[in-house]
């Protein structure tokens, strides 16, 4: 197992006004590890994953990415974010730009790549996610599954060393889920470090190295996949699993 | 019944007034759009004092009639040793008033772009202002242009108020002709028609611009 | 300072009363006219529809000040009658606001989700029952915020009546400045009085809007 640590979350807490949505959460993710985060709705999964690239601020604790604290004022958040990819539940492609422009814009303005380089990179990644023929369309002309594959490619254009996914398949029609999961599986096989919030237990069981189970803002379980799906996980997690596996 | 000679005779003067009206609108309204954008960002990202300043400005515009602000500027400011010229008062009050209304439109438009768009841009490494410019701004035009067109028409029409501070704009010239000829129907009718056509033209231009700005929404 | 304000304070209650009465009368009349316009706009008779379209466009395309002059001078002159400034003012304000009100109602009517009526029918309601219990309450609720906003606009616009010598708040301020030569003070206080009244009205409007949003649901 790779022992280099990519993400270190240390005792973070977050409040929205009076309501505490993250309670003293800690976890680490090692290089090339695939970690799935699951738990009931409102348990704080999205909030946790968004704190990792600083989209949500925390009031307590520390987050280090490759040994660099993101809460440290001296850290350049923009360049850090550029090398941490994020995939959203609702894709968040930029609707006023074509697919190709969606993939090149950040390469050009953030990484300062020239048009030729950026376009070449974009085309290669569109090829990889099977979307090359659609490069001149606008996002609204694609199906949900296609949009999500483009969104993944958009993140990959930035050459990230870590990919964050927040329920990447939960806004998709069932028949499109597998095309997105396939892209994610390929990515995992290539050795990408990934944190994935998802309810797809099949994906978790087959791909994940570790599963984190959250409830009410706390991390309740943090174990290797086999133990989580065996009987070593908490009662709460067992109950959660039995509920979602019933369907 | 309608005396076309009177209209023909008055037309050059009315058109001269229209020029002044158009000039005040063409300088004052863009000034207001600029200041209004600034105010909108102050209410969004300013510190407490700046937010408070912007809110008071906006509430002042929303809750005080334009006429009173014009009177205040025209009769009051010279007492403080500031400008006396009707033209300056017209341009500045037009800008002042437009800014208050426009900042609310701008703010609503910025907030109407889904929050995830900002997050997506930021997580690709763009800074706040770059994301505003490249990602948020092009998308908010669709929310912004139609109400802004109405605002521009409203402010264009409101320039008629400057006739009371003797600015020689369209309504003022119309009043001059009426007081000489007493041809109320002909002159007021013609004046109204000139305003109407101008407003229609602004509307038309706004629609065109909107369609152009939203061309990415159309399916080719 | 007190000396300057005394004549203003002596008249202010009366003037506020006049402003409130004139604006309320104009709004009420405006709603009635606005509903009639909406009926004309949606009527099966083509001529009525066109009439409504042209009327709305004319009212929205020309300055209220010109409309006021037409109603006060031109029309009575043509008919050889005289009318009081107050009457002319209320009519002109009402005719103006009616155009905007009819557009607000039309917008609300067309934004009502068509599924609502289907849902009502599928529950076994008759046509009348679905209007009575489902459609009309929603139209009313959704129109309330933009209507109260339109009322504040009319309230502010009533200041223009001072130009045809209706005695209300703005004309009081104007007259007092002529007497006292203290425009800064007088117009500031006058602005404050407007501000308080309009702020109350618009806070009420905002509160209504918040409550309505809960009851009509939001859909993105
Ligand atoms: N902007 C906000 N203001 C106040 N409370 C918030 C805000 N955003 C999230 N919350 C609250 O924080 C808690 C955690 O939210 P979060 O979105 O992280 O949950 P989640 O586990 O991702 O749920 P889901 O499965 O529904 O996406 C919830 O109770 C939510 O109501
Ligand atoms: Mg979530």
Short mmCIF file of N, CA and C in Angstrom, two decimals, chain C residues 87-143:
data_model
loop_
_atom_site.label_atom_id
_atom_site.label_comp_id
_atom_site.label_asym_id
_atom_site.label_seq_id
_atom_site.Cartn_x
_atom_site.Cartn_y
_atom_site.Cartn_z
N UNK C 87 -58.88 66.14 -9.96
CA UNK C 87 -59.58 65.15 -10.76
C UNK C 87 -58.69 64.71 -11.92
N UNK C 88 -58.13 65.68 -12.62
CA UNK C 88 -57.25 65.36 -13.76
C UNK C 88 -56.08 64.50 -13.30
N UNK C 89 -55.51 64.87 -12.15
CA UNK C 89 -54.35 64.15 -11.64
C UNK C 89 -54.66 62.70 -11.32
N UNK C 90 -55.77 62.50 -10.60
CA UNK C 90 -56.14 61.13 -10.23
C UNK C 90 -56.41 60.30 -11.48
N UNK C 91 -57.15 60.88 -12.43
CA UNK C 91 -57.46 60.14 -13.66
C UNK C 91 -56.19 59.78 -14.42
N UNK C 92 -55.29 60.75 -14.56
CA UNK C 92 -54.06 60.48 -15.32
C UNK C 92 -53.22 59.40 -14.63
N UNK C 93 -53.08 59.52 -13.29
CA UNK C 93 -52.32 58.50 -12.55
C UNK C 93 -52.95 57.13 -12.73
N UNK C 94 -54.28 57.08 -12.62
CA UNK C 94 -54.99 55.79 -12.72
C UNK C 94 -54.83 55.20 -14.11
N UNK C 95 -54.99 56.05 -15.13
CA UNK C 95 -54.87 55.55 -16.50
C UNK C 95 -53.47 55.00 -16.75
N UNK C 96 -52.48 55.66 -16.14
CA UNK C 96 -51.10 55.22 -16.30
C UNK C 96 -50.85 53.89 -15.59
N UNK C 97 -51.24 53.83 -14.31
CA UNK C 97 -50.95 52.62 -13.54
C UNK C 97 -51.75 51.43 -14.06
N UNK C 98 -52.94 51.71 -14.62
CA UNK C 98 -53.78 50.61 -15.15
C UNK C 98 -53.03 49.81 -16.20
N UNK C 99 -52.27 50.50 -17.04
CA UNK C 99 -51.51 49.81 -18.09
C UNK C 99 -50.53 48.82 -17.47
N UNK C 100 -49.82 49.26 -16.43
CA UNK C 100 -48.85 48.38 -15.78
C UNK C 100 -49.55 47.24 -15.04
N UNK C 101 -50.68 47.59 -14.37
CA UNK C 101 -51.40 46.57 -13.62
C UNK C 101 -51.91 45.48 -14.56
N UNK C 102 -52.44 45.86 -15.71
CA UNK C 102 -52.97 44.83 -16.62
C UNK C 102 -51.84 43.90 -17.08
N UNK C 103 -50.65 44.46 -17.28
CA UNK C 103 -49.52 43.60 -17.68
C UNK C 103 -49.10 42.67 -16.54
N UNK C 104 -49.14 43.18 -15.32
CA UNK C 104 -48.80 42.32 -14.17
C UNK C 104 -49.77 41.14 -14.10
N UNK C 105 -51.07 41.45 -14.19
CA UNK C 105 -52.07 40.39 -14.09
C UNK C 105 -51.93 39.39 -15.24
N UNK C 106 -51.64 39.90 -16.42
CA UNK C 106 -51.49 39.02 -17.57
C UNK C 106 -50.30 38.08 -17.37
N UNK C 107 -49.21 38.64 -16.84
CA UNK C 107 -48.02 37.83 -16.59
C UNK C 107 -48.32 36.72 -15.59
N UNK C 108 -49.04 37.09 -14.51
CA UNK C 108 -49.36 36.11 -13.48
C UNK C 108 -50.24 35.00 -14.06
N UNK C 109 -51.21 35.42 -14.85
CA UNK C 109 -52.14 34.45 -15.44
C UNK C 109 -51.39 33.43 -16.29
N UNK C 110 -50.42 33.92 -17.07
CA UNK C 110 -49.75 32.99 -17.98
C UNK C 110 -48.67 32.18 -17.27
N UNK C 111 -48.26 32.62 -16.06
CA UNK C 111 -47.20 31.87 -15.38
C UNK C 111 -47.77 30.76 -14.50
N UNK C 112 -49.08 30.73 -14.38
CA UNK C 112 -49.70 29.71 -13.53
C UNK C 112 -49.47 28.34 -14.16
N UNK C 113 -48.89 27.40 -13.40
CA UNK C 113 -48.62 26.09 -14.00
C UNK C 113 -49.91 25.44 -14.50
N UNK C 114 -49.87 24.96 -15.73
CA UNK C 114 -51.12 24.43 -16.30
C UNK C 114 -51.54 23.15 -15.60
N UNK C 115 -50.59 22.49 -14.93
CA UNK C 115 -50.91 21.26 -14.20
C UNK C 115 -51.89 21.48 -13.07
N UNK C 116 -51.93 22.73 -12.56
CA UNK C 116 -52.80 23.00 -11.42
C UNK C 116 -54.26 22.72 -11.72
N UNK C 117 -54.70 23.17 -12.90
CA UNK C 117 -56.10 22.97 -13.24
C UNK C 117 -56.37 21.48 -13.46
N UNK C 118 -55.41 20.83 -14.11
CA UNK C 118 -55.54 19.39 -14.32
C UNK C 118 -55.69 18.65 -13.01
N UNK C 119 -54.85 19.07 -12.03
CA UNK C 119 -54.91 18.43 -10.72
C UNK C 119 -56.27 18.65 -10.08
N UNK C 120 -56.79 19.89 -10.23
CA UNK C 120 -58.09 20.20 -9.64
C UNK C 120 -59.18 19.35 -10.28
N UNK C 121 -59.15 19.25 -11.61
CA UNK C 121 -60.16 18.44 -12.30
C UNK C 121 -60.07 16.99 -11.85
N UNK C 122 -58.83 16.50 -11.75
CA UNK C 122 -58.67 15.09 -11.43
C UNK C 122 -59.14 14.78 -10.02
N UNK C 123 -59.27 15.83 -9.18
CA UNK C 123 -59.84 15.61 -7.85
C UNK C 123 -61.36 15.68 -7.90
N UNK C 124 -61.90 15.86 -9.10
CA UNK C 124 -63.35 15.87 -9.25
C UNK C 124 -63.96 17.25 -9.13
N UNK C 125 -63.14 18.31 -9.13
CA UNK C 125 -63.72 19.66 -9.04
C UNK C 125 -64.35 20.05 -10.37
N UNK C 126 -65.38 20.87 -10.27
CA UNK C 126 -65.97 21.40 -11.50
C UNK C 126 -65.10 22.57 -11.97
N UNK C 127 -65.41 23.07 -13.16
CA UNK C 127 -64.70 24.21 -13.71
C UNK C 127 -64.74 25.40 -12.75
N UNK C 128 -65.95 25.69 -12.26
CA UNK C 128 -66.11 26.82 -11.36
C UNK C 128 -65.36 26.59 -10.05
N UNK C 129 -65.47 25.36 -9.51
CA UNK C 129 -64.78 25.06 -8.25
C UNK C 129 -63.27 25.22 -8.41
N UNK C 130 -62.75 24.79 -9.56
CA UNK C 130 -61.31 24.89 -9.73
C UNK C 130 -60.87 26.35 -9.81
N UNK C 131 -61.69 27.18 -10.46
CA UNK C 131 -61.37 28.61 -10.47
C UNK C 131 -61.45 29.19 -9.06
N UNK C 132 -62.54 28.89 -8.40
CA UNK C 132 -62.83 29.48 -7.09
C UNK C 132 -61.79 29.09 -6.05
N UNK C 133 -61.42 27.80 -6.03
CA UNK C 133 -60.56 27.33 -4.94
C UNK C 133 -59.09 27.22 -5.31
N UNK C 134 -58.80 27.06 -6.59
CA UNK C 134 -57.41 26.80 -6.99
C UNK C 134 -56.81 27.95 -7.78
N UNK C 135 -57.47 28.38 -8.84
CA UNK C 135 -56.84 29.34 -9.75
C UNK C 135 -56.86 30.77 -9.18
N UNK C 136 -58.05 31.26 -8.85
CA UNK C 136 -58.14 32.65 -8.39
C UNK C 136 -57.27 32.95 -7.16
N UNK C 137 -57.32 32.09 -6.13
CA UNK C 137 -56.45 32.40 -4.98
C UNK C 137 -54.98 32.49 -5.37
N UNK C 138 -54.56 31.65 -6.32
CA UNK C 138 -53.15 31.70 -6.71
C UNK C 138 -52.82 32.95 -7.51
N UNK C 139 -53.74 33.35 -8.39
CA UNK C 139 -53.52 34.60 -9.13
C UNK C 139 -53.38 35.75 -8.15
N UNK C 140 -54.30 35.79 -7.19
CA UNK C 140 -54.29 36.87 -6.22
C UNK C 140 -52.97 36.88 -5.44
N UNK C 141 -52.58 35.70 -4.94
CA UNK C 141 -51.36 35.63 -4.13
C UNK C 141 -50.13 36.03 -4.93
N UNK C 142 -50.04 35.52 -6.16
CA UNK C 142 -48.86 35.80 -6.95
C UNK C 142 -48.82 37.25 -7.42
N UNK C 143 -50.00 37.86 -7.62
CA UNK C 143 -50.02 39.24 -8.12
C UNK C 143 -49.76 40.24 -7.00
#
